[in-house]
PDB file of C-alpha atoms and ligand atoms in Angstrom:
ATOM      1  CA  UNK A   1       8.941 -11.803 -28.993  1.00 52.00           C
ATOM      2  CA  UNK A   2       5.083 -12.198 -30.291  1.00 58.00           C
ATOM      3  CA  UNK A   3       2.537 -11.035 -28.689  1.00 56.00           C
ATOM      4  CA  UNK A   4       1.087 -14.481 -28.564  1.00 64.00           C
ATOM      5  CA  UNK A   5       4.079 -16.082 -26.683  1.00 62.00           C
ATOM      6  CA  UNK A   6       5.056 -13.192 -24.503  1.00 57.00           C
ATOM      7  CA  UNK A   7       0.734 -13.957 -23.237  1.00 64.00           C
ATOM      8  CA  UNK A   8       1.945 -17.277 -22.608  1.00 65.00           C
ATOM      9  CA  UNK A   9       5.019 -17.018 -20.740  1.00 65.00           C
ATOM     10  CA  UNK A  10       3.149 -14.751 -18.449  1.00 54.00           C
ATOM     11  CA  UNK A  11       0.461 -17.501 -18.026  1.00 63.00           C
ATOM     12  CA  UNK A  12       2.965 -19.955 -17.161  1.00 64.00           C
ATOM     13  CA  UNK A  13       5.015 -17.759 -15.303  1.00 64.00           C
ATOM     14  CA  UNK A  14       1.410 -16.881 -12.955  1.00 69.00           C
ATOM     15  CA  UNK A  15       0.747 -20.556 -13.172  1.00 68.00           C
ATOM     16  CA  UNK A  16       3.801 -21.612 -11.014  1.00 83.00           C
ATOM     17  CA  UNK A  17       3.581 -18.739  -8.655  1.00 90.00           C
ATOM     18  CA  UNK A  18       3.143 -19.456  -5.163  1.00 92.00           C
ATOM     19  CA  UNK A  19       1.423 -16.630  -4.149  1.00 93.00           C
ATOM     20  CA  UNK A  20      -1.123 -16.350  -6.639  1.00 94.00           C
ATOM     21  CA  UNK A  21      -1.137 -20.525  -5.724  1.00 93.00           C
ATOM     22  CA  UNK A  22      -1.980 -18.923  -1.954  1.00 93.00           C
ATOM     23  CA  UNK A  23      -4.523 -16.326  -2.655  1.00 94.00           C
ATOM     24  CA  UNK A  24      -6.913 -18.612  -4.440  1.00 94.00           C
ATOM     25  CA  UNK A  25      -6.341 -21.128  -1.521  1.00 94.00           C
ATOM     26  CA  UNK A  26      -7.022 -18.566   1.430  1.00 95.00           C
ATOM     27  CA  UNK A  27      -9.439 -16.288  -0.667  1.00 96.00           C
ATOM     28  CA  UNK A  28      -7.795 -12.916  -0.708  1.00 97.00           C
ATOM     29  CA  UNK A  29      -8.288 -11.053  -3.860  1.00 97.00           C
ATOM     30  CA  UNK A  30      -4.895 -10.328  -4.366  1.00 96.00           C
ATOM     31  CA  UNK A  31      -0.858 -11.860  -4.755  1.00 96.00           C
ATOM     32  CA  UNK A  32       0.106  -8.770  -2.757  1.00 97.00           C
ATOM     33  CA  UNK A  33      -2.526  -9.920   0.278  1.00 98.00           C
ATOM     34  CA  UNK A  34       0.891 -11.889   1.146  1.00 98.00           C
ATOM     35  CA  UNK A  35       3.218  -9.053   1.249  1.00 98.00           C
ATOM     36  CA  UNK A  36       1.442  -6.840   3.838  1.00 98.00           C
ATOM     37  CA  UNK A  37       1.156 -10.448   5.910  1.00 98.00           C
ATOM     38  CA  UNK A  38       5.059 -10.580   5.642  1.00 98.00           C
ATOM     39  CA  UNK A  39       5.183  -6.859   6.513  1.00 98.00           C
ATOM     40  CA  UNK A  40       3.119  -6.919   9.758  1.00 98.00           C
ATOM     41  CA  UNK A  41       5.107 -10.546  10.238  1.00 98.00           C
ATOM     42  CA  UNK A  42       8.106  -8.032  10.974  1.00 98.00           C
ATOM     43  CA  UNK A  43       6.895  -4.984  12.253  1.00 98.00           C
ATOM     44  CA  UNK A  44       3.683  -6.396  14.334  1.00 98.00           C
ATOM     45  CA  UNK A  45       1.894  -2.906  13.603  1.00 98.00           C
ATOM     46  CA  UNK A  46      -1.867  -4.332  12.846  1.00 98.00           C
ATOM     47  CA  UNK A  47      -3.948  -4.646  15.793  1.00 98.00           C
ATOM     48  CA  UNK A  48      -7.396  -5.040  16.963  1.00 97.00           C
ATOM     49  CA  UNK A  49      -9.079  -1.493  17.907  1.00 97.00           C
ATOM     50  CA  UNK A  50      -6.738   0.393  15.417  1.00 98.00           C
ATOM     51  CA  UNK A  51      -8.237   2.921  12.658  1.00 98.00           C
ATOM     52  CA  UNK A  52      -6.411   2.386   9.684  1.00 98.00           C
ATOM     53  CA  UNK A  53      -6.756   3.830   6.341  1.00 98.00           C
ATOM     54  CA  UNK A  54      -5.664   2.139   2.754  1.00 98.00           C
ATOM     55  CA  UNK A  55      -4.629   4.240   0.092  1.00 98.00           C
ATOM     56  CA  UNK A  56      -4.626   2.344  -3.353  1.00 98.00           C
ATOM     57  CA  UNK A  57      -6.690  -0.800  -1.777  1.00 98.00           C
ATOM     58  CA  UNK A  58      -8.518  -2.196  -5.084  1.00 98.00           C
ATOM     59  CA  UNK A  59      -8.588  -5.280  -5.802  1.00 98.00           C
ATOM     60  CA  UNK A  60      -8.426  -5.250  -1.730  1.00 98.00           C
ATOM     61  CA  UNK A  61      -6.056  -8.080  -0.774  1.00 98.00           C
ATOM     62  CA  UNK A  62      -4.339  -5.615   2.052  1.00 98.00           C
ATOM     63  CA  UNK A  63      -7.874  -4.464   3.204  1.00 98.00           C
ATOM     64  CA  UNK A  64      -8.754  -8.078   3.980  1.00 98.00           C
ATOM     65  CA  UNK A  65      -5.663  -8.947   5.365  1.00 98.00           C
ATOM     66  CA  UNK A  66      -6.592  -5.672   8.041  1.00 98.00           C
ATOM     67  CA  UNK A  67      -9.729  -6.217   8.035  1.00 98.00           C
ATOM     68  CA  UNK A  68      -8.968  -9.606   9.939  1.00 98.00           C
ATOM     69  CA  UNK A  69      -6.621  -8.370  12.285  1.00 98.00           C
ATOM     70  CA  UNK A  70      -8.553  -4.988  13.008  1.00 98.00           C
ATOM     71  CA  UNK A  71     -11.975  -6.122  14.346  1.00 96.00           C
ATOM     72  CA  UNK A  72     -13.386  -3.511  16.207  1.00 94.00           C
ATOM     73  CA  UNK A  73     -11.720  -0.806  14.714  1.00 96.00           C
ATOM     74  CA  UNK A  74     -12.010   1.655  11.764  1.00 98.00           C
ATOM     75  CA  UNK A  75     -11.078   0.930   8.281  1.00 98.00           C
ATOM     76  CA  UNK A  76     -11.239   3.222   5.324  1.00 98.00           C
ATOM     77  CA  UNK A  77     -10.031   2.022   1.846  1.00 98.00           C
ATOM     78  CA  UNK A  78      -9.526   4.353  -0.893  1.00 98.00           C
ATOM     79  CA  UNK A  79      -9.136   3.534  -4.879  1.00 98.00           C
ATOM     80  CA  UNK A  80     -10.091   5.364  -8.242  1.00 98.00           C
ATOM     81  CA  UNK A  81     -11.508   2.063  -9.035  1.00 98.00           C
ATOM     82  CA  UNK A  82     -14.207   0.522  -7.948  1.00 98.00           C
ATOM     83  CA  UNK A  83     -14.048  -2.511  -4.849  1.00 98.00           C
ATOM     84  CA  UNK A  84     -16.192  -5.114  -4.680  1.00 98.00           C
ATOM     85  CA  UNK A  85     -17.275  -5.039  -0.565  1.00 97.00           C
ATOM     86  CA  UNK A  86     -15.528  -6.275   2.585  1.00 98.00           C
ATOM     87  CA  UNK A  87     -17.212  -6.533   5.820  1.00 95.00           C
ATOM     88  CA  UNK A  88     -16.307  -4.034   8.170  1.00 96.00           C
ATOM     89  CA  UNK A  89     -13.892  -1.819   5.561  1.00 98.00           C
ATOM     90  CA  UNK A  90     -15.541   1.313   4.488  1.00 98.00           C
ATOM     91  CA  UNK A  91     -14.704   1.975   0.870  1.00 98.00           C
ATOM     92  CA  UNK A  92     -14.774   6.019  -1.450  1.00 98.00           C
ATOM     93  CA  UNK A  93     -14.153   5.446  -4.804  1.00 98.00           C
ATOM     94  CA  UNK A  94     -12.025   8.795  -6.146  1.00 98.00           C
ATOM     95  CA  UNK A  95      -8.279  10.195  -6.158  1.00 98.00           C
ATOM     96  CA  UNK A  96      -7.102  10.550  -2.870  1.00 97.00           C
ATOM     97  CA  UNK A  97      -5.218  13.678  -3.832  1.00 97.00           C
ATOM     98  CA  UNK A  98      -8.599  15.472  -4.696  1.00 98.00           C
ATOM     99  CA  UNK A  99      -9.950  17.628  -2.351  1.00 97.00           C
ATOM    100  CA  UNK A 100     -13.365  16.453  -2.356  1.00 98.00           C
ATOM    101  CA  UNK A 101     -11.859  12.684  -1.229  1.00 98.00           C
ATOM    102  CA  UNK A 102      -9.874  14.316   1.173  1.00 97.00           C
ATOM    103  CA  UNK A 103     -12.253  16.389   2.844  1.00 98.00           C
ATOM    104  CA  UNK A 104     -14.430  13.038   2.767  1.00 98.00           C
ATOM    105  CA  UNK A 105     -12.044  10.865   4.251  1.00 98.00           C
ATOM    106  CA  UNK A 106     -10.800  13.603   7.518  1.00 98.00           C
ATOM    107  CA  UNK A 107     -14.825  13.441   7.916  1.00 97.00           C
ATOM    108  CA  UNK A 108     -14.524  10.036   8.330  1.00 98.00           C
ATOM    109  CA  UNK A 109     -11.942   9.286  11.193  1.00 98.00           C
ATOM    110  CA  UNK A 110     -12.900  12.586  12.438  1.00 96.00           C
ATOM    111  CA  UNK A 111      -9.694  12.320  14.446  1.00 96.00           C
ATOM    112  CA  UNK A 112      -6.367  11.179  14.310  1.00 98.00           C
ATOM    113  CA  UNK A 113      -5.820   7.190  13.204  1.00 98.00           C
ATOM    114  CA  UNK A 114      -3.167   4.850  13.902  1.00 98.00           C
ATOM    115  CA  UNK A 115      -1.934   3.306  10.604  1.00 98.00           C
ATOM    116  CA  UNK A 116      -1.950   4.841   6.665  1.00 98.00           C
ATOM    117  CA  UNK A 117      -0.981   2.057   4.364  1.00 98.00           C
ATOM    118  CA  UNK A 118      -0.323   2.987   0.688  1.00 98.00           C
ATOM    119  CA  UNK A 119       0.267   0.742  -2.238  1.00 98.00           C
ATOM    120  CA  UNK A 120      -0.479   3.197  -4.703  1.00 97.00           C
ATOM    121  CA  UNK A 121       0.769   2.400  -7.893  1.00 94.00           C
ATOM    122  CA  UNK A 122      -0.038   4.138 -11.356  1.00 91.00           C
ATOM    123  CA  UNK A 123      -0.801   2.206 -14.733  1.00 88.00           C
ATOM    124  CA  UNK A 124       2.420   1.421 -15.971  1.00 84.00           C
ATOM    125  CA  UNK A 125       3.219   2.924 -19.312  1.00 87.00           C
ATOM    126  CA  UNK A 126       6.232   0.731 -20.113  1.00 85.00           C
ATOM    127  CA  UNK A 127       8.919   3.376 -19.376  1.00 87.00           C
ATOM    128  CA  UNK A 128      10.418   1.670 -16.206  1.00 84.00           C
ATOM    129  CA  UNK A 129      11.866   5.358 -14.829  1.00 87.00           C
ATOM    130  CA  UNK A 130       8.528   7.146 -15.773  1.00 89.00           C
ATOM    131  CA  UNK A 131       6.559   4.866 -14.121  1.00 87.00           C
ATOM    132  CA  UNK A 132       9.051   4.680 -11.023  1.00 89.00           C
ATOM    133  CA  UNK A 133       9.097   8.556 -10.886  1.00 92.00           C
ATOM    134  CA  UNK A 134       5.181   9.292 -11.101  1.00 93.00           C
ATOM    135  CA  UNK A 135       4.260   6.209  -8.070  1.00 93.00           C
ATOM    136  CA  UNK A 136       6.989   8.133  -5.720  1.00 95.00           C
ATOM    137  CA  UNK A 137       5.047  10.923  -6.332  1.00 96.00           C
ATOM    138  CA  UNK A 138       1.868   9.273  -5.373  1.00 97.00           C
ATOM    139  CA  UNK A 139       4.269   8.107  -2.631  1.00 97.00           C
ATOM    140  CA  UNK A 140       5.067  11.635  -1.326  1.00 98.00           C
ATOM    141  CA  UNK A 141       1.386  12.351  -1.432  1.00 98.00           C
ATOM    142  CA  UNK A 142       0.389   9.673   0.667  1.00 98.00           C
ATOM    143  CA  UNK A 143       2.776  10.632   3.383  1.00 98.00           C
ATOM    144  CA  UNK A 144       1.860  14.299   3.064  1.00 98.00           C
ATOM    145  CA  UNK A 145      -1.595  13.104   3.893  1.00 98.00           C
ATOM    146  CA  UNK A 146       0.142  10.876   6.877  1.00 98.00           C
ATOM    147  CA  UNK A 147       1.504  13.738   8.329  1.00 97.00           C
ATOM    148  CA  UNK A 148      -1.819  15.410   8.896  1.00 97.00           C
ATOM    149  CA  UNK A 149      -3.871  12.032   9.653  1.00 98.00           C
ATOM    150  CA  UNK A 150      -1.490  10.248  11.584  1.00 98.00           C
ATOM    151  CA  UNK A 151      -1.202   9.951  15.151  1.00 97.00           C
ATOM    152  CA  UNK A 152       1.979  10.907  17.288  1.00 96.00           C
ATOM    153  CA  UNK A 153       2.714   7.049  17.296  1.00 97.00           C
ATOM    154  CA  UNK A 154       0.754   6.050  13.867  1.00 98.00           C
ATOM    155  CA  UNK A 155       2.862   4.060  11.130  1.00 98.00           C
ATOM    156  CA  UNK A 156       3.025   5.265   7.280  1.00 98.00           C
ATOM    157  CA  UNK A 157       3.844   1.671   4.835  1.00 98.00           C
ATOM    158  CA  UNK A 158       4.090   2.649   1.157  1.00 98.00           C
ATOM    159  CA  UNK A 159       5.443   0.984  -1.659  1.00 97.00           C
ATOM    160  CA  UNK A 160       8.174   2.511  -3.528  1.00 95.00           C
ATOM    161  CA  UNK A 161       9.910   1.673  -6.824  1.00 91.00           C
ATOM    162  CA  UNK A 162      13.591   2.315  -6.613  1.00 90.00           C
ATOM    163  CA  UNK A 163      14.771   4.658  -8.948  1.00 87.00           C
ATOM    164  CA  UNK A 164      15.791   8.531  -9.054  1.00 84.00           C
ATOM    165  CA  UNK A 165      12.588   9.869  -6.744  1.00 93.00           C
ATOM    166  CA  UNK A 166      14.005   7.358  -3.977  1.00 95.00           C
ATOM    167  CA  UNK A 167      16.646   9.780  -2.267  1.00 95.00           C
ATOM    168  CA  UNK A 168      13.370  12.225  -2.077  1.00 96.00           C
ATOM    169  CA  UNK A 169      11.165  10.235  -0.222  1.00 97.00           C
ATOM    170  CA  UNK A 170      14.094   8.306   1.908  1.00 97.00           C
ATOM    171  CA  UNK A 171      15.222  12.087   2.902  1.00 97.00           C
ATOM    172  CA  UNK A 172      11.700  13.019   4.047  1.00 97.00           C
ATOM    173  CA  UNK A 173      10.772  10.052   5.914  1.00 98.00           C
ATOM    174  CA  UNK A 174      13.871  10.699   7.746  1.00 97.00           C
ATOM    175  CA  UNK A 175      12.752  14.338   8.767  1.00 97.00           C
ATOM    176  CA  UNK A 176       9.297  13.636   9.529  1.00 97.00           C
ATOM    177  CA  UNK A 177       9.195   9.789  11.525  1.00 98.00           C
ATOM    178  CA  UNK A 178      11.467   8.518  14.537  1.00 98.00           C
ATOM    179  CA  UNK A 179      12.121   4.882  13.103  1.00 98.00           C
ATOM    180  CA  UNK A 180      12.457   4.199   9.143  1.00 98.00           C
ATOM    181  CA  UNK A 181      12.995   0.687   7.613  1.00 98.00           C
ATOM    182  CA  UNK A 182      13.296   0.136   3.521  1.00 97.00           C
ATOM    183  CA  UNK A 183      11.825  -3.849   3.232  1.00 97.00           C
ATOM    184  CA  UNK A 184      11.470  -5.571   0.319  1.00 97.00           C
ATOM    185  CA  UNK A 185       9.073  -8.595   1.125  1.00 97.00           C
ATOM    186  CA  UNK A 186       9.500 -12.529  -0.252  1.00 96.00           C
ATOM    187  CA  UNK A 187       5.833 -11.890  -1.960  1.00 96.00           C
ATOM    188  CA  UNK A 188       7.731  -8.859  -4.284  1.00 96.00           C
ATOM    189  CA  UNK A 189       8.873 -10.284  -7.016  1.00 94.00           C
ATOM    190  CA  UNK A 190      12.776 -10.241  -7.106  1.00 93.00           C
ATOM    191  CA  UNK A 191      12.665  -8.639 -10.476  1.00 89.00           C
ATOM    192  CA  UNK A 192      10.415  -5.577  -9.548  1.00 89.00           C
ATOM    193  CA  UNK A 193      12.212  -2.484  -8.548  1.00 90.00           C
ATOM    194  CA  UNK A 194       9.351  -2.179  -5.430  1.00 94.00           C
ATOM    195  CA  UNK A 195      10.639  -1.748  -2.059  1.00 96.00           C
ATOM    196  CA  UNK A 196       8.015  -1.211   1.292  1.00 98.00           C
ATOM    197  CA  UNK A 197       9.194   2.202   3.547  1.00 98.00           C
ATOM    198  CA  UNK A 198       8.148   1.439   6.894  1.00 98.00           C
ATOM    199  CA  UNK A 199       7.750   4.648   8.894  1.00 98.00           C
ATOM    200  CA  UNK A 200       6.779   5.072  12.269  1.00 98.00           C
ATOM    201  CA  UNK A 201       5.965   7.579  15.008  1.00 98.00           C
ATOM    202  CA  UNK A 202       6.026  11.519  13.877  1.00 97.00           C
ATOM    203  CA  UNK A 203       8.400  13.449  14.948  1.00 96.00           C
ATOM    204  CA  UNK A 204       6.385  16.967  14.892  1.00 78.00           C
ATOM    205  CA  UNK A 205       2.260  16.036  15.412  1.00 63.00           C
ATOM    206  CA  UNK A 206       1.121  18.688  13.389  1.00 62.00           C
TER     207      UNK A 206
HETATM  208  C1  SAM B   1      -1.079  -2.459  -6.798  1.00 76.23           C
HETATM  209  S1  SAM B   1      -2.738  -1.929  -6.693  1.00 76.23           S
HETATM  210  C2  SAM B   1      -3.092  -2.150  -4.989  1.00 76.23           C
HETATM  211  C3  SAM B   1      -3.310  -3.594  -4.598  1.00 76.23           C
HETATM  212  C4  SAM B   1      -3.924  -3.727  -3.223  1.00 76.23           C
HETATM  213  N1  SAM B   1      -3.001  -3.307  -2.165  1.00 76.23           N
HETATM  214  C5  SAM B   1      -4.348  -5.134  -2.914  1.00 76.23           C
HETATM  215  O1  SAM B   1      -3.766  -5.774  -2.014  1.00 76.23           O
HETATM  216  O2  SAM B   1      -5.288  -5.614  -3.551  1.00 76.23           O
HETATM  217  C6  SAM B   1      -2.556  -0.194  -6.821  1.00 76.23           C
HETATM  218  C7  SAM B   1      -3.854   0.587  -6.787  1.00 76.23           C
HETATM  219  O3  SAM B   1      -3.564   1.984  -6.620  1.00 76.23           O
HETATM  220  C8  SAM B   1      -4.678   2.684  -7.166  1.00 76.23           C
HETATM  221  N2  SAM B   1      -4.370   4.118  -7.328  1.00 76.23           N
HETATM  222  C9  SAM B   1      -3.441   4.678  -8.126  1.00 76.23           C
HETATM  223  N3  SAM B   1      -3.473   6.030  -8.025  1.00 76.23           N
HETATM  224  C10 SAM B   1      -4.440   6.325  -7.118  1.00 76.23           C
HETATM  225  C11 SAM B   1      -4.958   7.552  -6.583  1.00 76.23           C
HETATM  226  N4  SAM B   1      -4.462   8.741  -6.977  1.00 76.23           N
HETATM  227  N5  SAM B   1      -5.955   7.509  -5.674  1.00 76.23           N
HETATM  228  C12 SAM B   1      -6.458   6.303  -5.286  1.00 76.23           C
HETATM  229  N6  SAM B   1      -6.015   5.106  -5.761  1.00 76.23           N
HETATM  230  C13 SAM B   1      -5.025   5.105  -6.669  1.00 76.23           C
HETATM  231  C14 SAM B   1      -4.926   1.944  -8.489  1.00 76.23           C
HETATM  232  O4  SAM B   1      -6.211   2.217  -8.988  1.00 76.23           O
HETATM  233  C15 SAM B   1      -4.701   0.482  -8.069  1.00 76.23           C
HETATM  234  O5  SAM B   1      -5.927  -0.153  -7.787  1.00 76.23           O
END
């Protein structure tokens, strides 16, 4: 297919989607706003008071969506791009696996938090099981960092794509939280291989 017409497919495509439809409507930066409202539909896990931290939050759609749910609490959002502001969310722009970033954001809480949401996802390259592979491994990252930050009751949400690094991160949710649940939300498009692990409650604070 040209170039050209594969541009306008996806035009039409975004044209007719619901969410994006939504998003403009209710003024969250993002289609994906919509799947972390689904999420917390089902689990109930964002609440006022909470100290939450987003991993991967730019353009910010889930950082809003927290941000109105979590009032007087703490938010930190994290993204090696830049984020326009949101009241009330702290924002560093770096890696999150650097150590400088990480030092920066145990300054920040200072203490354990409640919630570590991650949808870290590279830039796709076009290889489907590349991409899948290396955004489990920003996955596994993200709930290494969990492990430290989190609370003996805190909840760890990443995406996932499915693919061969699944088993991995399935197997070490399972030996690290008390209650696991693999959710794919209405907002993900049926044809993406993303998934949501919900994780909650550690099983060894460290
Ligand atoms: C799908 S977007 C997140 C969308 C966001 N949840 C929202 O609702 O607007 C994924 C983000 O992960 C970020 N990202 C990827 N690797 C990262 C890393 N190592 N550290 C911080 N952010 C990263 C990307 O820059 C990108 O902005």
């Amino acid at each position: 297919m040209k170039k050209n017409k594969i541009s306008k497919n996806w035009i039409n495509k975004n044209k007719k989607d619901p969410f994006i439809k939504q998003s403009k409507i209710q003024g969250y930066r993002s289609r994906s706003a919509f799947k972390l409202i689904e999420i917390n539909n089902k689990f109930n896990f964002l609440k006022n008071n909470l100290s939450l931290l987003d991993l991967g939050a730019c353009p910010g759609g889930w950082s809003q969506v927290a941000s109105k749910k979590i009032i007087k609490g703490k938010i930190l959002s994290v993204d090696i791009k830049p984020m326009v502001k949101i009241d009330t969310v702290e924002f560093i722009n770096g890696d999150f696996c650097s150590e400088n970033i990480n030092k920066k954001i145990f300054s920040y809480f200072k203490s354990k938090i409640d919630i570590v949401l991650s949808d870290m996802a590279i830039n796709t390259t076009g290889n489907k099981s590349l991409d899948s592979y290396n955004t489990g491994e920003l996955c596994l990252k993200a709930m290494d960092l969990a492990l430290q930050i989190l609370s003996h009751n805190g909840v760890f949400l990443s995406k996932v794509f499915m693919g061969s690094i699944f088993e991995e991160i399935n197997k070490k949710a399972k030996s690290n939280f008390k209650k696991i649940v693999i959710y794919k939300p209405m907002a993900s498009k049926k044809e993406s291989k993303e998934i949501y692990i919900y994780c909650k409650g550690i099983l060894k604070v460290r």
